[in-house]
Short mmCIF file of C-alpha atoms in Angstrom, two decimals:
data_model
loop_
_atom_site.label_atom_id
_atom_site.label_comp_id
_atom_site.label_asym_id
_atom_site.label_seq_id
_atom_site.Cartn_x
_atom_site.Cartn_y
_atom_site.Cartn_z
CA MET A 1 -0.14 -0.04 0.20
CA ALA A 2 1.35 3.62 -0.81
CA GLY A 3 2.37 5.84 2.14
CA ALA A 4 -0.28 8.06 1.51
CA ASP A 5 -2.97 5.34 1.03
CA LYS A 6 -1.71 4.04 4.49
CA VAL A 7 -1.78 7.52 6.21
CA ALA A 8 -5.06 8.71 4.72
CA ARG A 9 -6.41 4.99 6.69
CA LEU A 10 -5.12 5.19 9.56
CA PHE A 11 -6.66 8.77 9.98
CA THR A 12 -9.50 7.50 9.46
CA GLU A 13 -9.33 5.09 12.47
CA LEU A 14 -7.68 7.82 14.27
CA SER A 15 -10.91 9.91 13.62
CA GLY A 16 -13.14 7.12 14.92
CA GLN A 17 -10.92 5.92 18.45
CA ILE A 18 -11.27 9.75 19.14
CA GLU A 19 -14.70 9.92 18.30
CA ARG A 20 -15.29 6.60 20.55
CA GLU A 21 -12.71 8.15 23.33
CA ASP A 22 -10.20 5.52 23.17
CA TYR A 23 -7.61 7.71 23.54
CA LYS A 24 -4.80 4.41 23.95
CA LYS A 25 -5.55 3.31 20.62
CA ALA A 26 -5.40 6.90 19.22
CA LEU A 27 -2.13 7.14 20.89
CA THR A 28 -0.87 4.13 19.20
CA THR A 29 -2.59 5.22 15.72
CA SER A 30 -0.73 8.90 15.86
CA THR A 31 2.58 7.73 16.56
CA ARG A 32 1.81 5.03 13.50
CA ILE A 33 1.12 7.92 11.01
CA LEU A 34 4.29 9.81 12.62
CA ALA A 35 6.49 6.66 11.62
CA ILE A 36 5.31 7.18 7.97
CA ALA A 37 4.86 10.94 7.45
CA PRO A 38 7.32 12.31 10.24
CA GLY A 39 6.33 16.15 9.72
CA ASP A 40 2.21 15.66 9.68
CA GLY A 41 0.78 18.39 12.02
CA ASP A 42 -2.41 16.82 12.75
CA ALA A 43 -0.88 13.75 14.04
CA SER A 44 1.58 15.54 16.13
CA ILE A 45 -0.98 17.61 17.91
CA CYS A 46 -3.29 14.32 18.13
CA LYS A 47 -0.58 12.16 19.82
CA ALA A 48 -0.28 15.22 21.95
CA LEU A 49 -4.03 15.72 23.19
CA ALA A 50 -4.29 11.96 23.47
CA HIS A 51 -1.25 11.68 25.94
CA VAL A 52 -3.36 14.44 27.71
CA HIS A 53 -6.69 12.41 28.19
CA LEU A 54 -4.53 9.76 29.35
CA GLY A 55 -3.11 11.93 32.15
CA GLN A 56 0.25 11.80 30.55
CA VAL A 57 1.03 15.59 30.75
CA GLU A 58 4.85 15.44 30.32
CA GLU A 59 4.84 13.08 27.18
CA ALA A 60 2.23 15.66 26.12
CA LEU A 61 4.08 18.64 26.17
CA ALA A 62 7.15 16.62 24.73
CA ALA A 63 5.10 15.47 22.12
CA ALA A 64 3.88 19.26 21.12
CA GLU A 65 7.19 20.91 21.41
CA ALA A 66 8.05 18.48 19.02
CA ALA A 67 5.49 19.11 16.84
CA PRO A 68 6.26 20.83 13.12
CA ALA A 69 6.06 24.46 12.28
CA ALA A 70 3.04 23.71 10.49
CA ALA A 71 1.25 22.81 13.69
CA ALA A 72 3.15 25.87 15.61
CA ASP A 73 -0.29 27.48 16.95
CA ASP A 74 -2.15 24.44 17.74
CA ALA A 75 0.80 22.88 19.56
CA ALA A 76 1.47 26.58 21.57
CA PHE A 77 -1.60 25.77 23.01
CA VAL A 78 -1.56 22.58 23.68
CA ARG A 79 2.12 23.40 25.42
CA ALA A 80 0.60 25.89 27.27
CA TYR A 81 -2.53 23.79 28.94
CA CYS A 82 0.29 21.18 29.95
CA LEU A 83 2.81 23.92 31.52
CA TYR A 84 -0.28 25.21 33.27
CA ARG A 85 -1.09 21.06 34.59
CA LEU A 86 2.45 21.10 35.65
CA ASN A 87 2.19 24.61 37.42
CA ARG A 88 5.27 26.13 35.31
CA LEU A 89 2.66 29.47 34.75
CA THR A 90 5.16 31.72 33.78
CA ASP A 91 5.92 29.52 30.55
CA ALA A 92 2.26 28.82 30.71
CA SER A 93 1.41 32.34 29.92
CA GLU A 94 4.49 32.83 27.56
CA ALA A 95 3.48 30.21 25.33
CA LEU A 96 -0.14 31.74 25.43
CA SER A 97 1.29 34.64 24.33
CA SER A 98 2.70 33.35 21.68
CA SER A 99 -0.67 31.49 20.01
CA ASP A 100 -3.27 33.26 18.32
CA HIS A 101 -5.96 31.51 19.52
CA ALA A 102 -8.80 33.50 20.60
CA ASP A 103 -11.53 30.70 21.41
CA VAL A 104 -13.21 30.02 24.53
CA SER A 105 -10.65 27.23 25.63
CA TYR A 106 -7.90 29.74 25.07
CA GLN A 107 -9.81 32.08 27.33
CA HIS A 108 -10.55 29.68 29.87
CA ILE A 109 -6.67 28.67 30.04
CA ALA A 110 -5.26 32.22 30.05
CA ALA A 111 -7.52 33.24 33.13
CA GLN A 112 -6.80 29.92 35.08
CA VAL A 113 -2.87 30.90 34.61
CA HIS A 114 -3.55 34.61 35.33
CA TYR A 115 -5.58 33.54 38.39
CA ARG A 116 -2.40 31.39 39.93
CA LEU A 117 -0.03 33.85 38.89
CA ASN A 118 -2.06 35.96 41.31
CA GLU A 119 -3.39 38.14 38.20
CA PHE A 120 -7.15 37.94 39.64
CA ALA A 121 -7.85 41.35 37.67
CA GLU A 122 -7.25 39.73 34.47
CA SER A 123 -8.65 36.51 35.13
CA LEU A 124 -11.95 38.05 36.09
CA ALA A 125 -11.71 40.19 32.59
CA LEU A 126 -11.88 36.82 30.53
CA TYR A 127 -14.14 35.21 32.51
CA GLU A 128 -16.58 38.08 32.24
CA ALA A 129 -15.77 37.96 28.19
CA ILE A 130 -16.53 34.29 28.26
CA ALA A 131 -19.84 35.16 29.72
CA ARG A 132 -20.95 37.59 27.78
CA GLU A 133 -20.43 35.83 24.62
CA ASP A 134 -22.83 33.09 26.20
CA GLU A 135 -26.47 33.55 24.74
CA ASP A 136 -27.09 31.23 27.83
CA GLY A 137 -25.30 33.20 30.70
CA ALA A 138 -22.50 32.01 32.97
CA THR A 139 -22.38 27.90 33.61
CA SER A 140 -22.34 26.62 37.00
CA GLU A 141 -18.07 26.19 36.53
CA LEU A 142 -17.83 29.49 34.68
CA ALA A 143 -19.78 31.13 37.78
CA THR A 144 -17.41 29.41 40.42
CA ASN A 145 -14.35 30.55 38.66
CA MET A 146 -15.55 33.90 37.77
CA ALA A 147 -16.25 34.30 41.84
CA ALA A 148 -13.21 33.17 42.71
CA ALA A 149 -11.43 35.42 40.65
CA LEU A 150 -13.64 38.48 41.90
CA ALA A 151 -13.45 37.37 45.61
CA ARG A 152 -9.64 38.02 45.23
CA SER A 153 -9.42 40.60 42.90
CA GLY A 154 -10.42 43.43 45.66
CA GLY A 155 -13.21 44.93 43.17
CA LEU A 156 -16.93 44.50 43.62
CA SER A 157 -18.39 41.96 45.98
CA ALA A 158 -18.61 38.78 44.49
CA LEU A 159 -21.96 38.59 46.42
CA GLU A 160 -22.96 41.37 44.59
CA HIS A 161 -22.06 40.35 40.86
CA PRO A 162 -25.29 39.91 38.42
CA LEU A 163 -23.78 36.83 36.99
CA LEU A 164 -23.41 35.34 40.33
CA LYS A 165 -26.46 34.69 41.66
CA LEU A 166 -26.61 31.33 44.00
CA SER A 167 -30.12 30.78 43.41
CA ASP A 168 -29.65 30.42 39.64
CA HIS A 169 -26.91 27.50 40.97
CA PRO A 170 -28.35 25.62 43.45
CA ASN A 171 -26.26 22.67 44.02
CA SER A 172 -22.86 24.40 43.32
CA TYR A 173 -21.28 24.15 46.42
CA GLU A 174 -17.88 25.16 44.44
CA LEU A 175 -19.64 28.73 43.70
CA ALA A 176 -20.72 28.42 47.53
CA TYR A 177 -17.35 27.79 48.31
CA ASN A 178 -15.78 31.04 46.39
CA LEU A 179 -18.92 33.42 47.39
CA ALA A 180 -17.96 32.57 50.66
CA TRP A 181 -14.47 34.45 50.04
CA SER A 182 -16.06 37.56 49.65
CA HIS A 183 -17.34 37.55 52.91
CA VAL A 184 -13.78 36.20 53.86
CA ALA A 185 -12.55 39.30 52.23
CA ALA A 186 -14.72 41.45 54.05
CA GLY A 187 -13.85 39.97 57.26
CA ASN A 188 -17.44 38.81 57.80
CA TRP A 189 -16.65 35.49 59.58
CA ALA A 190 -19.94 34.33 60.89
CA ALA A 191 -21.55 34.63 57.44
CA ALA A 192 -18.70 32.74 55.58
CA GLN A 193 -18.89 30.27 58.30
CA ARG A 194 -22.85 29.65 57.30
CA MET A 195 -22.32 29.61 53.83
CA LEU A 196 -19.28 27.37 53.77
CA GLU A 197 -21.32 25.05 56.49
CA SER A 198 -24.39 25.39 53.74
CA ALA A 199 -21.48 24.21 51.12
CA ARG A 200 -20.42 21.31 52.65
CA ASP A 201 -23.44 19.68 53.47
CA THR A 202 -24.62 20.35 49.62
CA CYS A 203 -21.15 18.61 48.62
CA VAL A 204 -22.40 15.40 50.98
CA ARG A 205 -25.58 15.51 49.95
CA SER A 206 -25.29 15.72 46.44
CA LEU A 207 -22.88 13.07 45.91
CA THR A 208 -24.59 10.65 48.04
CA GLU A 209 -27.55 10.82 45.72
CA GLU A 210 -25.08 10.84 42.69
CA GLU A 211 -23.84 7.31 44.63
CA PHE A 212 -20.68 8.64 45.20
CA ASN A 213 -18.23 6.04 47.49
CA PRO A 214 -17.78 7.92 50.73
CA GLY A 215 -13.87 8.17 49.99
CA GLU A 216 -14.66 10.47 46.85
CA ILE A 217 -17.11 12.51 49.08
CA ALA A 218 -14.62 12.67 51.72
CA ASN A 219 -12.32 14.21 48.76
CA GLU A 220 -14.69 16.65 47.31
CA ALA A 221 -15.60 17.99 50.88
CA ALA A 222 -11.84 18.71 51.83
CA ILE A 223 -11.23 21.65 50.48
CA LEU A 224 -14.48 23.05 51.97
CA ARG A 225 -13.69 21.77 55.19
CA VAL A 226 -9.95 23.44 55.13
CA GLN A 227 -11.55 26.44 54.47
CA LEU A 228 -14.04 26.41 57.11
CA GLY A 229 -11.42 25.52 59.59
CA TYR A 230 -9.67 28.74 58.53
CA VAL A 231 -13.21 31.01 59.03
CA LEU A 232 -13.61 29.34 62.13
CA GLN A 233 -9.64 29.84 62.83
CA GLN A 234 -10.05 33.39 62.76
CA GLN A 235 -12.90 33.87 65.16
CA ARG A 236 -10.89 31.66 67.52
CA LYS A 237 -12.59 28.43 67.33
CA THR A 238 -9.55 26.83 68.29
CA GLU A 239 -11.13 23.51 68.93
CA GLU A 240 -13.60 23.44 65.96
CA ALA A 241 -11.24 24.57 63.46
CA LEU A 242 -8.80 21.87 64.82
CA GLU A 243 -11.14 19.54 64.05
CA GLU A 244 -11.63 20.16 60.58
CA TYR A 245 -7.98 20.25 59.77
CA GLN A 246 -7.57 16.82 61.81
CA GLY A 247 -10.75 15.09 60.37
CA VAL A 248 -9.48 16.08 56.76
CA LEU A 249 -5.98 14.58 57.42
CA ARG A 250 -7.14 11.37 58.99
CA GLN A 251 -9.20 11.16 55.50
CA LYS A 252 -5.94 11.34 53.51
CA PRO A 253 -7.41 13.52 50.48
CA SER A 254 -5.55 12.42 47.28
CA ASP A 255 -5.16 16.54 46.51
CA GLU A 256 -1.58 16.77 48.55
CA SER A 257 -2.13 20.68 48.67
CA VAL A 258 -5.50 20.63 50.36
CA ALA A 259 -3.09 18.46 53.03
CA ALA A 260 -1.40 20.54 52.92
CA VAL A 261 -2.50 23.74 53.52
CA ALA A 262 -4.50 21.70 56.69
CA SER A 263 -1.33 21.04 57.89
CA ASN A 264 0.15 24.47 57.44
CA ASN A 265 -2.79 25.60 59.27
CA ILE A 266 -2.59 23.47 62.49
CA VAL A 267 1.35 25.17 62.54
CA SER A 268 -0.24 28.57 62.42
CA LEU A 269 -2.99 27.47 65.15
CA ARG A 270 -0.23 25.96 67.70
CA GLY A 271 1.91 28.89 67.77
CA ASN A 272 4.88 27.71 69.73
CA ALA A 273 3.19 24.89 71.39
CA GLU A 274 4.05 21.27 70.01
CA LEU A 275 7.00 22.52 68.16
CA PHE A 276 8.50 19.49 67.23
CA ASP A 277 5.30 18.18 65.30
CA SER A 278 4.89 21.95 63.75
CA PHE A 279 8.24 21.31 62.42
CA LYS A 280 7.79 18.05 60.68
CA ARG A 281 4.64 19.11 59.55
CA ASN A 282 6.18 21.83 58.15
CA ARG A 283 8.93 20.26 56.64
CA GLN A 284 6.60 17.86 54.73
CA VAL A 285 4.53 20.66 53.22
CA MET A 286 7.93 22.20 52.16
CA ALA A 287 9.01 19.48 49.87
CA GLU A 288 10.05 20.33 46.53
CA GLY A 289 7.31 18.23 44.81
CA LEU A 290 4.71 19.49 46.67
CA GLN A 291 5.87 23.35 46.25
CA ARG A 292 5.31 22.91 43.04
CA LYS A 293 1.61 22.40 43.08
CA LEU A 294 0.61 25.40 45.29
CA MET A 295 -0.07 28.85 44.63
CA PRO A 296 2.79 31.91 44.84
CA GLN A 297 0.57 32.97 48.25
CA GLN A 298 0.63 29.62 49.51
CA ARG A 299 4.05 29.05 49.09
CA MET A 300 5.21 32.33 50.68
CA THR A 301 2.81 31.68 53.67
CA PHE A 302 4.28 28.26 54.31
CA ALA A 303 7.72 29.49 53.91
CA PHE A 304 6.82 32.08 56.47
CA ASN A 305 5.84 29.82 58.90
CA ARG A 306 8.71 27.95 58.38
CA CYS A 307 10.99 30.83 59.47
CA VAL A 308 8.53 31.90 62.72
CA LEU A 309 8.86 28.07 63.73
CA LEU A 310 12.91 28.28 63.63
CA LEU A 311 12.83 31.52 65.31
CA TYR A 312 10.73 29.84 68.36
CA MET A 313 13.09 27.06 68.18
CA ARG A 314 15.86 29.48 68.40
CA ARG A 315 18.00 27.72 65.39
CA LEU A 316 18.49 31.69 64.06
CA ALA A 317 21.56 30.62 61.92
CA ASP A 318 18.70 28.31 60.09
CA ALA A 319 16.15 30.90 60.32
CA ARG A 320 18.88 33.47 59.12
CA THR A 321 19.11 31.15 55.91
CA ALA A 322 15.60 31.15 55.55
CA VAL A 323 14.78 34.47 55.99
CA ALA A 324 17.48 35.38 53.17
CA ALA A 325 15.72 33.13 50.78
CA LEU A 326 12.33 34.46 51.66
CA GLN A 327 13.96 37.98 50.42
CA GLU A 328 15.22 36.49 47.82
CA GLU A 329 12.07 35.25 46.08
CA TYR A 330 9.22 37.90 47.45
CA PRO A 331 11.56 41.24 47.24
CA ASP A 332 8.22 43.16 47.22
CA GLU A 333 6.63 41.65 49.96
CA ALA A 334 6.78 43.13 53.53
CA THR A 335 6.58 39.38 55.53
CA PRO A 336 10.56 38.81 54.70
CA TRP A 337 11.52 42.30 56.16
CA LEU A 338 9.55 41.80 59.11
CA LEU A 339 10.92 38.69 59.98
CA GLU A 340 14.48 40.05 59.45
CA ALA A 341 13.14 42.65 62.20
CA ALA A 342 12.20 39.58 64.16
CA LEU A 343 15.44 37.64 63.71
CA LEU A 344 17.12 40.95 64.76
CA ARG A 345 15.59 41.06 68.21
CA GLU A 346 16.18 37.68 68.61
CA GLU A 347 19.94 37.81 67.88
CA GLY A 348 20.18 41.00 70.44
CA ARG A 349 20.92 43.32 68.04
CA PRO A 350 20.31 46.78 68.94
CA ASP A 351 16.47 48.75 67.94
CA ALA A 352 18.22 50.53 65.49
CA GLU A 353 19.08 47.60 63.35
CA CYS A 354 15.71 46.69 63.56
CA GLU A 355 14.25 49.65 62.40
CA ALA A 356 16.52 50.35 59.51
CA CYS A 357 14.98 46.83 58.46
CA LEU A 358 11.90 48.03 58.51
CA LYS A 359 12.73 51.74 57.20
CA GLY A 360 14.88 50.57 54.15
CA PHE A 361 12.02 48.60 52.90
CA VAL A 362 9.88 51.50 53.37
CA GLU A 363 12.17 53.55 51.82
CA ARG A 364 12.52 50.90 48.76
CA ARG A 365 8.85 51.07 48.41
CA ALA A 366 8.12 55.00 48.08
CA ALA A 367 8.29 55.06 44.64
CA VAL A 368 5.38 52.50 44.15
CA GLU A 369 2.55 54.48 42.79
CA GLY A 370 -0.98 54.07 44.13
CA ASP A 371 -2.19 51.77 46.97
CA ASP A 372 0.71 49.96 48.29
CA ALA A 373 -0.04 47.14 50.88
CA ALA A 374 3.39 46.13 51.58
CA ARG A 375 4.69 49.38 52.48
CA THR A 376 1.59 49.86 54.42
CA GLN A 377 1.86 46.63 56.42
CA ALA A 378 5.77 47.67 57.01
CA ARG A 379 4.79 51.20 58.29
CA VAL A 380 2.47 49.73 60.73
CA ALA A 381 5.15 47.26 61.95
CA LEU A 382 7.39 50.27 62.50
CA ALA A 383 4.71 52.16 64.54
CA HIS A 384 4.31 49.16 66.72
CA PHE A 385 7.58 48.71 66.75
CA ALA A 386 8.07 52.52 68.51
CA ALA A 387 5.48 51.91 70.47
CA GLU A 388 6.86 48.24 72.17
CA THR A 389 10.57 50.61 72.47
CA GLY A 390 8.73 52.99 74.95
CA ARG A 391 7.83 56.14 71.90
CA PRO A 392 4.39 56.41 72.46
CA GLY A 393 4.19 59.78 70.44
CA GLU A 394 6.67 58.49 67.89
CA ALA A 395 4.40 55.38 67.37
CA ALA A 396 1.21 57.70 67.16
CA ASP A 397 2.91 59.68 64.88
CA LEU A 398 3.61 57.19 62.11
CA LEU A 399 0.00 55.69 62.61
CA ARG A 400 -1.58 59.14 61.72
CA ASN A 401 0.54 59.58 58.41
CA ILE A 402 -0.72 56.09 56.96
CA ASP A 403 -2.97 56.55 54.05
CA GLY A 404 -6.28 54.48 55.42
CA VAL A 405 -5.03 53.96 58.67
CA GLY A 406 -4.81 56.72 60.31
CA THR A 407 -8.12 58.06 59.45
CA SER A 408 -9.68 55.28 60.44
CA LEU A 409 -11.45 54.56 63.44
CA GLY A 410 -9.29 51.81 64.48
CA GLY A 411 -6.39 53.78 63.85
CA ALA A 412 -7.85 57.21 65.22
CA ALA A 413 -8.35 55.38 68.62
CA THR A 414 -5.01 53.73 68.77
CA ALA A 415 -3.25 57.27 68.04
CA VAL A 416 -5.28 59.17 70.57
CA ALA A 417 -4.34 56.55 73.30
CA LEU A 418 -0.77 56.45 72.29
CA TYR A 419 -0.69 60.45 72.28
CA ARG A 420 -2.20 60.03 76.04
CA GLN A 421 0.35 57.38 76.80
CA ALA A 422 2.71 60.26 75.78
CA GLY A 423 1.68 62.85 77.97
#
């Protein structure tokens, strides 16, 4: 049989295999086509997608990268998806920018990449564009993702968005979970607790009705329970929060990142108690393989807790190494510099040196335009440090001059109390 005829026959087989979702055979057939016609772009993309459907993401990435120039646009999109799945987010963003795709699939991947890079406003804009183009409005999945981006973008509350009505998706515990984030962002802990408890109960009920087994239900409910534990923790309901975290860990959820957050929150909850167990938990969540699955904010929080534990344990040389690594990775965040100031105090260094550390960060951030939460955090820490070292009048001046803090009711009351203390 001539090569062209054989390739045509194999493509007919491949089409049927993909239609039947028989991806193992589709992988074999696309590989056979490439053995005859190595430069065939369609076969290259089919091979990559078959790997994707089989959960073989590394192999799919390799296949996409080996695709010929004729399939460069489709290959760039598949490559971006694989990089997203592998949590190589910066590479995924670059791959998307090199693709001419502009369909809904592209927008969904781009929105997810922006979200995981903490670029929430960009993520939200893409989700809203998808919703506007859909005549039937936002699906349950789209509404869930949009609510997540909106809750973290700092804009309009997800609870007020016209496309995000929980009544339109009464069985979507995922949407309820993300809407609860709007209550969390507003500090409305009681309302967040009620919504998360409702989401947990809806999850268990709906999956039981769909005849999922108990292990599958526990896996799905795990993230809801961990978030509920966090909300309980913020309300100082320590025992209830601990029960949620430990209950999730006892179930051994399949999602390692959920278990890691539960362990990390237990470390945070305990403070300087049970340090050995807390350090063991933190070492587990800092494992390199797991770190790649976490969002940037989660990685920073875990690293922050490691530094705090080292300080509690008086392992100051290790703490200095950990703080330096944190400063290198997150130079624009206040947290590493607050940790360095705390470390300097633990080392018995002069107060002026501790203060200079914080002032240096504030000065470096002075050129940043607009609202700079990191700079504000460091300036509040400076005011606290001044009060703690017997300078209440200076502390009050520092607080009064911080935009959004000095004019707030709590900030003004604190400043008045400090001025009275200063006489």
